[in-house]
Amino acid sequence: MHGGVEVTDMMDLDEDTQVEEEMLDVHNEIGDQGEEMLDVHNDMVWWKL
């Protein structure tokens, strides 16, 4: 391997892409809520500093 991806690896990825995209959609929804919580958390941390 020279930093590249073999063709067989790419084909395997294609098969899994649909499932991964669905998981990403769910992850992004959770991520949006997580970011809002992080903003609140960061505000509290800065206030303590």
C-alpha atoms as a PDB file:
ATOM      1  CA  MET A   1       0.000   0.000   0.000  1.00  0.00           C
ATOM      2  CA  HIS A   2       1.314   3.414  -0.979  1.00  0.00           C
ATOM      3  CA  GLY A   3      -1.259   5.615   0.750  1.00  0.00           C
ATOM      4  CA  GLY A   4      -3.900   4.601  -1.805  1.00  0.00           C
ATOM      5  CA  VAL A   5      -7.077   2.568  -1.548  1.00  0.00           C
ATOM      6  CA  GLU A   6      -7.409  -0.719  -3.399  1.00  0.00           C
ATOM      7  CA  VAL A   7     -10.346  -1.139  -5.778  1.00  0.00           C
ATOM      8  CA  THR A   8     -11.755  -3.993  -3.702  1.00  0.00           C
ATOM      9  CA  ASP A   9     -11.853  -1.724  -0.658  1.00  0.00           C
ATOM     10  CA  MET A  10     -13.792   0.882  -2.615  1.00  0.00           C
ATOM     11  CA  MET A  11     -16.352  -1.714  -3.746  1.00  0.00           C
ATOM     12  CA  ASP A  12     -16.841  -2.894  -0.176  1.00  0.00           C
ATOM     13  CA  LEU A  13     -17.383   0.706   0.919  1.00  0.00           C
ATOM     14  CA  ASP A  14     -20.064   1.192  -1.739  1.00  0.00           C
ATOM     15  CA  GLU A  15     -22.067  -1.681  -0.292  1.00  0.00           C
ATOM     16  CA  ASP A  16     -21.931  -0.188   3.193  1.00  0.00           C
ATOM     17  CA  THR A  17     -22.532   3.418   2.136  1.00  0.00           C
ATOM     18  CA  GLN A  18     -26.336   3.301   2.428  1.00  0.00           C
ATOM     19  CA  VAL A  19     -26.264   2.043   5.997  1.00  0.00           C
ATOM     20  CA  GLU A  20     -23.508   4.459   6.945  1.00  0.00           C
ATOM     21  CA  GLU A  21     -25.476   7.398   5.519  1.00  0.00           C
ATOM     22  CA  GLU A  22     -28.527   6.459   7.603  1.00  0.00           C
ATOM     23  CA  MET A  23     -26.326   6.226  10.694  1.00  0.00           C
ATOM     24  CA  LEU A  24     -24.752   9.577   9.824  1.00  0.00           C
ATOM     25  CA  ASP A  25     -28.193  11.190   9.576  1.00  0.00           C
ATOM     26  CA  VAL A  26     -29.042   9.981  13.081  1.00  0.00           C
ATOM     27  CA  HIS A  27     -25.585  10.990  14.310  1.00  0.00           C
ATOM     28  CA  ASN A  28     -25.990  14.491  12.856  1.00  0.00           C
ATOM     29  CA  GLU A  29     -29.354  14.920  14.595  1.00  0.00           C
ATOM     30  CA  ILE A  30     -27.767  13.886  17.890  1.00  0.00           C
ATOM     31  CA  GLY A  31     -24.756  16.062  17.040  1.00  0.00           C
ATOM     32  CA  ASP A  32     -26.901  19.188  16.672  1.00  0.00           C
ATOM     33  CA  GLN A  33     -28.344  18.656  20.141  1.00  0.00           C
ATOM     34  CA  GLY A  34     -24.856  17.904  21.470  1.00  0.00           C
ATOM     35  CA  GLU A  35     -23.514  21.150  20.040  1.00  0.00           C
ATOM     36  CA  GLU A  36     -26.225  23.136  21.800  1.00  0.00           C
ATOM     37  CA  MET A  37     -25.299  21.418  25.064  1.00  0.00           C
ATOM     38  CA  LEU A  38     -21.611  22.141  24.363  1.00  0.00           C
ATOM     39  CA  ASP A  39     -22.401  25.832  23.851  1.00  0.00           C
ATOM     40  CA  VAL A  40     -24.093  25.962  27.246  1.00  0.00           C
ATOM     41  CA  HIS A  41     -21.211  24.015  28.780  1.00  0.00           C
ATOM     42  CA  ASN A  42     -18.647  26.366  27.246  1.00  0.00           C
ATOM     43  CA  ASP A  43     -20.546  29.398  28.533  1.00  0.00           C
ATOM     44  CA  MET A  44     -20.442  27.946  32.045  1.00  0.00           C
ATOM     45  CA  VAL A  45     -16.722  27.179  31.762  1.00  0.00           C
ATOM     46  CA  TRP A  46     -15.871  30.680  30.534  1.00  0.00           C
ATOM     47  CA  TRP A  47     -17.977  32.156  33.323  1.00  0.00           C
ATOM     48  CA  LYS A  48     -15.939  30.217  35.887  1.00  0.00           C
ATOM     49  CA  LEU A  49     -12.675  31.482  34.360  1.00  0.00           C
END
